[in-house]
Short mmCIF file of C-alpha atoms in Angstrom, two decimals:
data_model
loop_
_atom_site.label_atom_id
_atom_site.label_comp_id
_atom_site.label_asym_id
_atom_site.label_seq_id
_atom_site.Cartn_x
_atom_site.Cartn_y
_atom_site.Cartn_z
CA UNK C 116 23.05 32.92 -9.98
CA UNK C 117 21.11 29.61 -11.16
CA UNK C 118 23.40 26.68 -11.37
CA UNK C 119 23.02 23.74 -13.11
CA UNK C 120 24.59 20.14 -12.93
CA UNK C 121 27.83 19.67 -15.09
CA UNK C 122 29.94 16.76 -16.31
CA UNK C 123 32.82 16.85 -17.99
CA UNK C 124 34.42 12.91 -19.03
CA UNK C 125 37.10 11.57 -21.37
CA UNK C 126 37.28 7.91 -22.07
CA UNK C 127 39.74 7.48 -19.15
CA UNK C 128 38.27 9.49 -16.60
CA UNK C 129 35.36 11.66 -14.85
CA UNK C 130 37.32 15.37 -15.08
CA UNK C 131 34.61 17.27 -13.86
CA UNK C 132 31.60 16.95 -11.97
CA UNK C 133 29.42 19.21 -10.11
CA UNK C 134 26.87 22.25 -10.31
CA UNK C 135 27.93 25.27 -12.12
CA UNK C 136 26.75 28.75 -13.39
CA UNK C 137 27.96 28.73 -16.56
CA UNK C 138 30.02 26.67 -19.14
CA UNK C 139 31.58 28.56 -22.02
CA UNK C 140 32.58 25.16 -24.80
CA UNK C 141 34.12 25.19 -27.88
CA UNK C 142 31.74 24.33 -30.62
CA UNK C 143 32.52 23.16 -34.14
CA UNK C 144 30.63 26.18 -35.46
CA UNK C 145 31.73 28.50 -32.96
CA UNK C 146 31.63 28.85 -28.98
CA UNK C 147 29.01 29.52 -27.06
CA UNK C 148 27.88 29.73 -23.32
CA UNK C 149 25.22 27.52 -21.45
CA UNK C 150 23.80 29.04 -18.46
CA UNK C 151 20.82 27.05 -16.57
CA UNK C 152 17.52 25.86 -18.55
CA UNK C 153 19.46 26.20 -22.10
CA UNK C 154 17.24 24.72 -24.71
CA UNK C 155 18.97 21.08 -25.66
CA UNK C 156 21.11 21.33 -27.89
CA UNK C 157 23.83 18.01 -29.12
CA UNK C 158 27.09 19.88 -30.49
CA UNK C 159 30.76 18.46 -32.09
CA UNK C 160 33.39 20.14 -30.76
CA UNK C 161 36.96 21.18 -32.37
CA UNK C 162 39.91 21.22 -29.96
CA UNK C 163 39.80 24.03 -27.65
CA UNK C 164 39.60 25.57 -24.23
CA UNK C 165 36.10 24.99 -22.25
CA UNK C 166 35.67 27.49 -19.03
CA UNK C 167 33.66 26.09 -16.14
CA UNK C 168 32.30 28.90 -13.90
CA UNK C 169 31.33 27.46 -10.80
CA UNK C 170 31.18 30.83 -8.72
CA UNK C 171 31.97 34.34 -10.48
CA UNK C 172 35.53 33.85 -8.22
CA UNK C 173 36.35 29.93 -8.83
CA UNK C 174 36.31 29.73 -12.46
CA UNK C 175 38.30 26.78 -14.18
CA UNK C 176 39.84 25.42 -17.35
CA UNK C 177 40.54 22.76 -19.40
CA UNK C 178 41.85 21.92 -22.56
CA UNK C 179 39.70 19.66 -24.94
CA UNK C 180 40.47 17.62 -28.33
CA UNK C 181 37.45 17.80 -29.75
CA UNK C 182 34.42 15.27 -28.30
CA UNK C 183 30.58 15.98 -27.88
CA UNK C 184 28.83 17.66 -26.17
CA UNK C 185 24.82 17.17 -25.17
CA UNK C 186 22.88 19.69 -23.51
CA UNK C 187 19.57 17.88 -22.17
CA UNK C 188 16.90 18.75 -18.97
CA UNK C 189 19.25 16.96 -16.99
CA UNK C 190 22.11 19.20 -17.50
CA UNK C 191 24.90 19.72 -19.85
CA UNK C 192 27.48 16.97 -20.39
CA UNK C 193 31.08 17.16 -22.22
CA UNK C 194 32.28 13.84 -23.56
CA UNK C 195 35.72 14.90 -24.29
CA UNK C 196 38.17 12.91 -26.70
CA UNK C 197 40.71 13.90 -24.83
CA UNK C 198 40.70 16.51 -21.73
CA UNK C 199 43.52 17.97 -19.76
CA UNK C 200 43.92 21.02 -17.12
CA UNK C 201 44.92 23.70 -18.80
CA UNK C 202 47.63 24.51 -15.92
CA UNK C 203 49.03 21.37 -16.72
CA UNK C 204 49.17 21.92 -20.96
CA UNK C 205 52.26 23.13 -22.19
CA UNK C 206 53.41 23.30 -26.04
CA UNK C 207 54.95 20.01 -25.98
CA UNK C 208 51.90 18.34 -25.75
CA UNK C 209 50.33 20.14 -28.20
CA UNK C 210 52.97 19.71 -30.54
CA UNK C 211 52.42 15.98 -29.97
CA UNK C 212 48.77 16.16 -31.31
CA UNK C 213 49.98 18.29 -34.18
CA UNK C 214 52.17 15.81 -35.08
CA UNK C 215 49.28 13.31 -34.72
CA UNK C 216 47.40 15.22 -36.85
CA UNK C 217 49.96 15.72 -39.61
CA UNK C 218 50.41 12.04 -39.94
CA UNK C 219 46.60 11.62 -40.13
CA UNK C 220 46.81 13.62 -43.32
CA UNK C 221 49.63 11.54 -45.05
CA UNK C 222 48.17 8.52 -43.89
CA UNK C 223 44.54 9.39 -45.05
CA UNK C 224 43.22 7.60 -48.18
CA UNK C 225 40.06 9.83 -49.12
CA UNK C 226 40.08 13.00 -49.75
CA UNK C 227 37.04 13.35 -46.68
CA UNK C 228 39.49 11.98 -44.28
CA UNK C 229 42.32 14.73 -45.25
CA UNK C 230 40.01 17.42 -45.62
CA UNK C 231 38.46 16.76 -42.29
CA UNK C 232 42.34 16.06 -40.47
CA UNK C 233 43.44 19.10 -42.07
CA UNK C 234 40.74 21.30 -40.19
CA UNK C 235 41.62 19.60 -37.49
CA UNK C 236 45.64 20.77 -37.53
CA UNK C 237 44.57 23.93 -38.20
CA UNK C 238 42.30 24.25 -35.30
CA UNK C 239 45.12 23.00 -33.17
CA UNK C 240 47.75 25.70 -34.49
CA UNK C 241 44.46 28.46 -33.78
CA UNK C 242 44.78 26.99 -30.19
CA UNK C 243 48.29 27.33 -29.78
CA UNK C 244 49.07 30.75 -30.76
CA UNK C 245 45.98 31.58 -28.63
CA UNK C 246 47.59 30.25 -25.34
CA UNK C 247 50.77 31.99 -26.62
CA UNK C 248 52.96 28.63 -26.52
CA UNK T 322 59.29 -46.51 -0.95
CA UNK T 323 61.01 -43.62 -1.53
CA UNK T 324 64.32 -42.72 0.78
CA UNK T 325 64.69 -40.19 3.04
CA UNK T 326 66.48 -38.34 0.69
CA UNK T 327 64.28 -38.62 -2.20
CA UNK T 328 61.47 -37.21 0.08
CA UNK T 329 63.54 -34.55 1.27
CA UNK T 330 64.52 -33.30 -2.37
CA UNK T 331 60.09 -33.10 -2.83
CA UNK T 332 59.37 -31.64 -0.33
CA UNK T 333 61.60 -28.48 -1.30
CA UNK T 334 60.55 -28.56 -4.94
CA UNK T 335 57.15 -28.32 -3.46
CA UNK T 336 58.18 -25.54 -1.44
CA UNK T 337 60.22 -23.43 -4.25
CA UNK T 338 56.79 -24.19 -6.38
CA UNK T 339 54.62 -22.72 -3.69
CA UNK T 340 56.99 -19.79 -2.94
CA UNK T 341 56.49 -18.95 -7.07
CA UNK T 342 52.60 -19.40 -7.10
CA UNK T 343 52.46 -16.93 -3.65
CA UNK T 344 54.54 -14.21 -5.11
CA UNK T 345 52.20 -14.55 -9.15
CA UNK T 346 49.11 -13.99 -6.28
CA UNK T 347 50.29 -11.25 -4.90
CA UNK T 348 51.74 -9.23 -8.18
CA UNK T 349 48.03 -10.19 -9.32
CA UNK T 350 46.63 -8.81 -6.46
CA UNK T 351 48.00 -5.52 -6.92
CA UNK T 352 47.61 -5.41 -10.79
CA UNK T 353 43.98 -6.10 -9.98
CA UNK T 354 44.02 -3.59 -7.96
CA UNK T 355 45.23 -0.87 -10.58
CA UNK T 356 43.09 -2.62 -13.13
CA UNK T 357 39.95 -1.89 -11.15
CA UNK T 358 40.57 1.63 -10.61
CA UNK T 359 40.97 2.11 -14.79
CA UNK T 360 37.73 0.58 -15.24
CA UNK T 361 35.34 2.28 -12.80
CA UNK T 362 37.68 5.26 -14.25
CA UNK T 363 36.28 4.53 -17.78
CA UNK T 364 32.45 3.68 -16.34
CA UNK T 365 31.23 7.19 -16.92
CA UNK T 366 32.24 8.00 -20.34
CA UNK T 367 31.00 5.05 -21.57
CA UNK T 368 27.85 5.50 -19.74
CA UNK T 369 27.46 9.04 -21.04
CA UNK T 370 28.12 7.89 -24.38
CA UNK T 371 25.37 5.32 -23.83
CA UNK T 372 22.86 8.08 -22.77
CA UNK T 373 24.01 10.30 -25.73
CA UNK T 374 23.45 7.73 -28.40
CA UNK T 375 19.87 6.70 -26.91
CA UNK T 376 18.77 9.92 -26.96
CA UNK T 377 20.37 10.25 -30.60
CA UNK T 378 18.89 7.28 -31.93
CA UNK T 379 15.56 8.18 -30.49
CA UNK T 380 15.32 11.03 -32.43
CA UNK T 381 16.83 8.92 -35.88
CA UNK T 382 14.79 9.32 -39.28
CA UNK T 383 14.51 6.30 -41.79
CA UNK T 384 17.77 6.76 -43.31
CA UNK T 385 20.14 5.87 -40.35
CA UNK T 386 23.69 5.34 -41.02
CA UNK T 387 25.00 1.63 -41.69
CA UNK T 388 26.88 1.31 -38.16
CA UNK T 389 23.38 1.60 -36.58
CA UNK T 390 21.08 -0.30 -38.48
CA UNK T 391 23.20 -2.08 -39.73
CA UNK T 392 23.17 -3.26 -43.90
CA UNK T 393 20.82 -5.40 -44.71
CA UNK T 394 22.25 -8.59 -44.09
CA UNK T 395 22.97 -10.83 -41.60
CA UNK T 396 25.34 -13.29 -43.65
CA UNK T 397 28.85 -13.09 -42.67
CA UNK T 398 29.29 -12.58 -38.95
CA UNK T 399 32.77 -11.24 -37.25
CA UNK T 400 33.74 -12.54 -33.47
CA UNK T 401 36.23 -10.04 -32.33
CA UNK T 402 37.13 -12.48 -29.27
CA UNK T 403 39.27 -10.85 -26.15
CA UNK T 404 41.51 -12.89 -23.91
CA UNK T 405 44.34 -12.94 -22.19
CA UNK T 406 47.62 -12.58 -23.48
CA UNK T 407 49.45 -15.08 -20.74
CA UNK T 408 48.14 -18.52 -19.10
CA UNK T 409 48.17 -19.32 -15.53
CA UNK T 410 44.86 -17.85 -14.51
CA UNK T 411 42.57 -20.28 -14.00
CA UNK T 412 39.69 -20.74 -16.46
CA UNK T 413 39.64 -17.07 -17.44
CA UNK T 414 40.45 -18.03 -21.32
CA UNK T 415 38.88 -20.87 -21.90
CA UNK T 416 35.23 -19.86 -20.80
CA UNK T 417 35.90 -16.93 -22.95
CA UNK T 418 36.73 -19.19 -26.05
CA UNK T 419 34.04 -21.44 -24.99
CA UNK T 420 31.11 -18.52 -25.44
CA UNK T 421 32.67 -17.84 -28.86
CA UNK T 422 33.02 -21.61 -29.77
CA UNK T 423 29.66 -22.39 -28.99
CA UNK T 424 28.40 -19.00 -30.90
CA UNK T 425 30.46 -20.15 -33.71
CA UNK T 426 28.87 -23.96 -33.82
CA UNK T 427 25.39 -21.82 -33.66
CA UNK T 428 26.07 -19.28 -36.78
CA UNK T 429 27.60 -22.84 -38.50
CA UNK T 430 24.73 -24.51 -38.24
CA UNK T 431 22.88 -21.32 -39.62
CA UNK T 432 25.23 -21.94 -42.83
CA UNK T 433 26.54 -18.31 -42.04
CA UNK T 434 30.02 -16.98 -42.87
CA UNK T 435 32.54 -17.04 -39.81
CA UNK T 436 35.38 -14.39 -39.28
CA UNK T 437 37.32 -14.10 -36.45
CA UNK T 438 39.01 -11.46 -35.22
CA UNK T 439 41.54 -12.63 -32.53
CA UNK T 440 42.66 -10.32 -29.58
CA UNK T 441 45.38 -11.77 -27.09
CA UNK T 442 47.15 -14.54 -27.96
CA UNK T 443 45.58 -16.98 -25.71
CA UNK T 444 42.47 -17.31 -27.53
CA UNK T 445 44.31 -17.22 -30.52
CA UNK T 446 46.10 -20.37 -29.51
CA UNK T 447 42.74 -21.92 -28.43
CA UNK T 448 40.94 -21.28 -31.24
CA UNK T 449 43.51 -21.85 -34.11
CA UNK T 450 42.83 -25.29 -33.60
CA UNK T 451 39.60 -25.67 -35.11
CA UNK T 452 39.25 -22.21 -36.77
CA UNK T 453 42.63 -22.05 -38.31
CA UNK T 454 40.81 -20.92 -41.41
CA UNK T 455 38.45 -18.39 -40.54
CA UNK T 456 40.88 -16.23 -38.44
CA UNK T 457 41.55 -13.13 -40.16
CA UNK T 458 43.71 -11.37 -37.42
CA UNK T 459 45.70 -11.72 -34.46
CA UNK T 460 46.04 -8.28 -32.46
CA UNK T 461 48.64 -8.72 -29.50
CA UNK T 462 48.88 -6.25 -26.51
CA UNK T 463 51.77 -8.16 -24.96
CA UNK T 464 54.02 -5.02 -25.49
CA UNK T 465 51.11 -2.57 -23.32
CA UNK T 466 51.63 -2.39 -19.95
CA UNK T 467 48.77 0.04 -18.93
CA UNK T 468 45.98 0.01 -21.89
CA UNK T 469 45.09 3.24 -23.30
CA UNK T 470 42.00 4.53 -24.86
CA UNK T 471 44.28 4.36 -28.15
CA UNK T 472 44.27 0.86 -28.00
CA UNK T 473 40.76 0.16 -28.03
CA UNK T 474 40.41 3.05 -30.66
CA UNK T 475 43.05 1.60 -32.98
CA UNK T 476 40.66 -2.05 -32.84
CA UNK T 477 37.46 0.04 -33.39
CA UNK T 478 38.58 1.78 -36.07
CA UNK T 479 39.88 -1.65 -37.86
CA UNK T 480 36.84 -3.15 -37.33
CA UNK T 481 34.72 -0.61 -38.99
CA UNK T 482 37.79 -0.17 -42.22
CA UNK T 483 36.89 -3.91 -42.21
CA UNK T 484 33.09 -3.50 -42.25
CA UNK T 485 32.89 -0.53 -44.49
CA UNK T 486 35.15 -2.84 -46.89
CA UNK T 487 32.31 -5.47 -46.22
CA UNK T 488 34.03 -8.02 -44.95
CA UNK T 489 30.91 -8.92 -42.43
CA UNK T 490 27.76 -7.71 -41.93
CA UNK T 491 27.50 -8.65 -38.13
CA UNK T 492 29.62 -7.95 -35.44
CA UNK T 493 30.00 -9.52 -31.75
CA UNK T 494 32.69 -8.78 -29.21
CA UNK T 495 33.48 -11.36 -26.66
CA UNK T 496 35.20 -10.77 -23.16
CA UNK T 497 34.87 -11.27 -19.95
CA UNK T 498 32.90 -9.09 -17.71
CA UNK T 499 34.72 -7.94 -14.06
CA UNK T 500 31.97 -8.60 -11.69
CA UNK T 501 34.75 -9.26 -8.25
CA UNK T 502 37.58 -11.02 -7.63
CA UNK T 503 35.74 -14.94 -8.10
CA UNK T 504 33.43 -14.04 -10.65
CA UNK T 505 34.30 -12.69 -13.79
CA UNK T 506 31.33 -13.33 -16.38
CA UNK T 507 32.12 -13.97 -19.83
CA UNK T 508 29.70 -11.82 -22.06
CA UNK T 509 28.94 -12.23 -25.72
CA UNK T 510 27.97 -8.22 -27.09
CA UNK T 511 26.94 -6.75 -30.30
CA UNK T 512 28.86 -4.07 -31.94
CA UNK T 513 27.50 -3.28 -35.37
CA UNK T 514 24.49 -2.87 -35.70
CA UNK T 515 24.64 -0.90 -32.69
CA UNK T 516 22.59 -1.97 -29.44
CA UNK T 517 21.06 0.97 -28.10
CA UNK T 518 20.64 0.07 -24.36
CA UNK T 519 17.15 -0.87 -23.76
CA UNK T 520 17.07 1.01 -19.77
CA UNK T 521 17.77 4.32 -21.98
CA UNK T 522 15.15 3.89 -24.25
CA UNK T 523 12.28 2.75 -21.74
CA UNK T 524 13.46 5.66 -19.80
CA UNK T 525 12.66 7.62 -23.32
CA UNK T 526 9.62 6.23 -24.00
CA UNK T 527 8.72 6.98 -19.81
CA UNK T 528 8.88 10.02 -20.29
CA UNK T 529 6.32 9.69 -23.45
CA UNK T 530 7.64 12.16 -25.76
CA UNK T 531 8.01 15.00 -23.34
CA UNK T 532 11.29 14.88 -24.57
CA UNK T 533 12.57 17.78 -25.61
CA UNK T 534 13.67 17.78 -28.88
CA UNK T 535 17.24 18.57 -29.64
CA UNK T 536 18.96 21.08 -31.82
CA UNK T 537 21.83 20.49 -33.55
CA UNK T 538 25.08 21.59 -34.12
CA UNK T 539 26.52 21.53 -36.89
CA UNK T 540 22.86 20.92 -38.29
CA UNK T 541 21.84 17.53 -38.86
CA UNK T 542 22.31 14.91 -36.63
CA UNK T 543 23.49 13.12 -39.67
CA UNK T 544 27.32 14.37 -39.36
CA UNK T 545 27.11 13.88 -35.38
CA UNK T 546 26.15 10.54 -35.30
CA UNK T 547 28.61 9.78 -38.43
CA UNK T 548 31.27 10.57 -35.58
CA UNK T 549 29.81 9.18 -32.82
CA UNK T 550 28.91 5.96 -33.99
CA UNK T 551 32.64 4.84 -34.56
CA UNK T 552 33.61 6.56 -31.58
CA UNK T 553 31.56 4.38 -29.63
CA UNK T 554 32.58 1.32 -30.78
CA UNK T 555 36.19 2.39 -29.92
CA UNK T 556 34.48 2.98 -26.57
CA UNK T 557 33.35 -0.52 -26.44
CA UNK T 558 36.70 -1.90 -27.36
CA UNK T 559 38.09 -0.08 -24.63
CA UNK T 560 36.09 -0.92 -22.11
CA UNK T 561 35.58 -4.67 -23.25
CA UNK T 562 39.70 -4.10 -23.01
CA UNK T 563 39.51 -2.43 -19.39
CA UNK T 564 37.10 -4.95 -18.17
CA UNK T 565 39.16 -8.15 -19.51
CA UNK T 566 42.26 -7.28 -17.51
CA UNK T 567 41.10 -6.92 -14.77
CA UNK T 568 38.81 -10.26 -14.59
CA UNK T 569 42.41 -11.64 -16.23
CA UNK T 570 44.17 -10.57 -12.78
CA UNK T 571 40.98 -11.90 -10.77
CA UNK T 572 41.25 -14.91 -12.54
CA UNK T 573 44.72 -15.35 -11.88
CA UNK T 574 44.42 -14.22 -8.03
CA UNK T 575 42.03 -17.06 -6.93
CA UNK T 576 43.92 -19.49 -9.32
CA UNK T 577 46.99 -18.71 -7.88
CA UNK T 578 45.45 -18.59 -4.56
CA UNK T 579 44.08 -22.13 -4.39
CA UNK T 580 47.33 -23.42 -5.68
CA UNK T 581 49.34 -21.61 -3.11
CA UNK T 582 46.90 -23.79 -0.68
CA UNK T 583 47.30 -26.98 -2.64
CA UNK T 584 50.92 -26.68 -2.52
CA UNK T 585 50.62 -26.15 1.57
CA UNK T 586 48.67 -29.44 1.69
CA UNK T 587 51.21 -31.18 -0.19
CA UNK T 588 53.90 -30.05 2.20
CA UNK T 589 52.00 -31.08 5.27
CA UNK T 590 51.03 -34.46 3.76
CA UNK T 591 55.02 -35.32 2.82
CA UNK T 592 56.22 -33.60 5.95
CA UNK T 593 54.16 -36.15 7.53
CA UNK T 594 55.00 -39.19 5.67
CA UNK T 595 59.23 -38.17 5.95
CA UNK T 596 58.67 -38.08 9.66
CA UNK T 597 57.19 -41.26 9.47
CA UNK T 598 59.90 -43.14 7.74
CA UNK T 599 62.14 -41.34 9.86
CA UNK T 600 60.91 -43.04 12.76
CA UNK T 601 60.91 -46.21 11.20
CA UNK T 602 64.05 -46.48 10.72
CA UNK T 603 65.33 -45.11 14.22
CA UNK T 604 63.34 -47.96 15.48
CA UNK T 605 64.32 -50.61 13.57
CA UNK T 606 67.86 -49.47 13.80
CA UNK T 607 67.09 -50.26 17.79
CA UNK T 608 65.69 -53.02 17.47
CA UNK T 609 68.68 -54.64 15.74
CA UNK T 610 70.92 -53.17 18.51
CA UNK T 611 68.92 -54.68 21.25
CA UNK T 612 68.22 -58.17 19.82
CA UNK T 613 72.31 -57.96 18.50
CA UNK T 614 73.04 -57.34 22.45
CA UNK T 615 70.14 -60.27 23.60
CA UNK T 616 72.13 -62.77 21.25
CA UNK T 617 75.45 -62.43 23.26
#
């Protein structure tokens, strides 16, 4: 199958970069797959899981909180607010960001800021029971 | 002239000083190294980022948001200045202040408003001197041992509380730029309005509109670059952050080098100058034996 170049980056570090077949992201209006020569697109993302195939047997995946990403000619780039393995994500460290989140809602002053924090928690607890932490 | 004692009790303080400046060079030298590792770490994100945003703000309508075209105005101007948070390492601050203080005497002169926005307590010190006035926050990272991306996010998203309050209309980050161990640049950079790198824009305007142009989702790139915008300013901060440590341990590596070899000369130079007096007085302590013996 056509592969295409892939990058996957959180502020601290370069997670991910190579050629792939296909990367399957979690979009703030639902997921969706790029293959090779997808038209480009620019996309939020909500917390979630994105799935790197790289051959139909080495498949990987990683856990995001939230970011951007930007489908161009070039190829198809994740900027990730945060990004770890998803071997290495247990519940703890989800709870962590819930409790993040939670505090984001007391602390926020406008009612934008809770409204968007509270999607935000309630994408997290959608990615929890999910993963079946 | 000094005894033999007197130069004996020197020469060890000079030693016990030079024993302290070796062992600052060498915790330097591997903080550097650690430091330079997070920042080529942080390199692609923010280079990404860059890219995004070029290719965003190529596509902008007239009604772009405040962060990127800023509001208007060009009145009150905030220096978010970076330095170190300890001394001892070399002239790494004080260029650092200088840039600002010499950006400062410009905007003066320009009868613009000046607010500073302090980070590390170095500068702080530096600059509370003249601007005791105009500084409108002190941010320490004394407490951080290894900065974070949440520490440059939790500056970003002050600044921009701070310019959606409109408390400035202009914003400039100073810090000093990593280029190797000796050099370490310091760099004067605008934050709001954002600077859309000029490479990623010729390389836009290269390709002459072939471009594709982008979808977007959610539709709009109104709500994308509503997100992105403050995101990468926390990206800045970060990397300004990133960047400033580790020309901080640079700094402090050569400083601490050449006075490790200054202290060595000073050693050598009083080793010498004991020894001398030494023999002095073994001589003249002979001579009065021999002419004492002559006499009798």
């Amino acid at each position: 199958m056509a592969t295409f170049h892939f990058e996957l980056v959180s502020p601290e570090k370069l997670l991910f970069s190579g050629d792939v077949e296909a990367v399957v992201a979690p979009g703030a209006d639902g997921q969706f797959t790029v293959l090779k020569d997808h038209a480009p697109v620019m996309a939020m993302l909500k917390p979630g899981v994105v799935e790197i195939t790289e051959t139909p047997s080495k498949k990987e995946k990683l856990f995001v909180r939230g970011g951007f990403a930007d489908v161009s000619q070039d190829g198809f780039t994740i900027l990730a607010e945060h990004a770890i393995p998803l071997a290495e994500l247990d519940a703890a460290k989800i709870d962590a960001d819930i409790k993040d989140v939670r505090e984001d809602i007391a602390d926020a002053k406008t009612d934008e800021a809770r409204r968007a924090a509270s999607e935000k928690l309630a994408q997290l607890q959608e990615v929890k029971a999910a993963l079946g932490l | 002239m000094a005894s033999l004692k007197d130069l004996r009790n020197r020469i060890s303080s000079v030693k016990a000083t030079q024993k302290i400046t070796k062992a600052m060079q060498m915790v330097a030298a591997s903080k550097l190294r650690r430091a330079q590792v997070a920042v080529e770490a942080a390199r692609p994100y923010a280079e990404r980022m860059e890219s995004v945003l070029a290719n965003l703000a190529g596509d902008v309508t007239s009604c772009a948001p405040p962060l990127l075209a800023g509001n208007g105005r060009d009145d009150a101007h905030l220096l978010v200045v970076c330095t170190a948070e300890r001394g001892l390492c070399g002239a790494f601050n004080s260029t650092i202040v200088r840039l600002a203080r010499e950006h400062i005497a410009r905007l003066h002169g320009q009868e613009k408003t000046v607010k500073i926005l302090c980070v590390g307590k170095k500068g702080y010190d530096q600059l509370r001197r003249q601007y005791e006035k105009d500084i409108i926050d002190l941010i320490e990272l004394r407490a951080v041992r290894q900065i974070g991306f949440a520490n440059g996010d939790e500056i970003g998203r002050k600044i921009i509380k701070l310019f959606e309050d409109g408390a400035f209309d202009v914003a400039t980050l100073f810090f000093s730029r990593y280029k190797s161990v000796i050099a370490q640049i310091p760099t004067a950079m605008q934050l709001i309005p954002a600077q859309i790198p000029a490479s990623a824009t010729s390389r836009e305007a290269g390709k002459g509109g072939a471009q594709a142009v982008y979808e977007y989702e959610p539709p709009g790139q109104d709500e994308i670059l509503s997100t992105l915008l403050p995101r990468n300013i926390s990206v800045q901060m970060f990397r300004a952050l990133l960047e400033n440590a580790a020309s901080e341990q640079g700094a402090r590596m050569s400083a601490m080098d050449s006075a490790t070899r200054n202290a060595g000369d000073m050693i050598r130079k009083q080793t010498m100058q004991y020894n001398r007096s030494r023999q002095a007085m073994i001589t003249k302590e002979l001579i009065e034996i021999i002419s004492g013996a002559e006499a009798l």
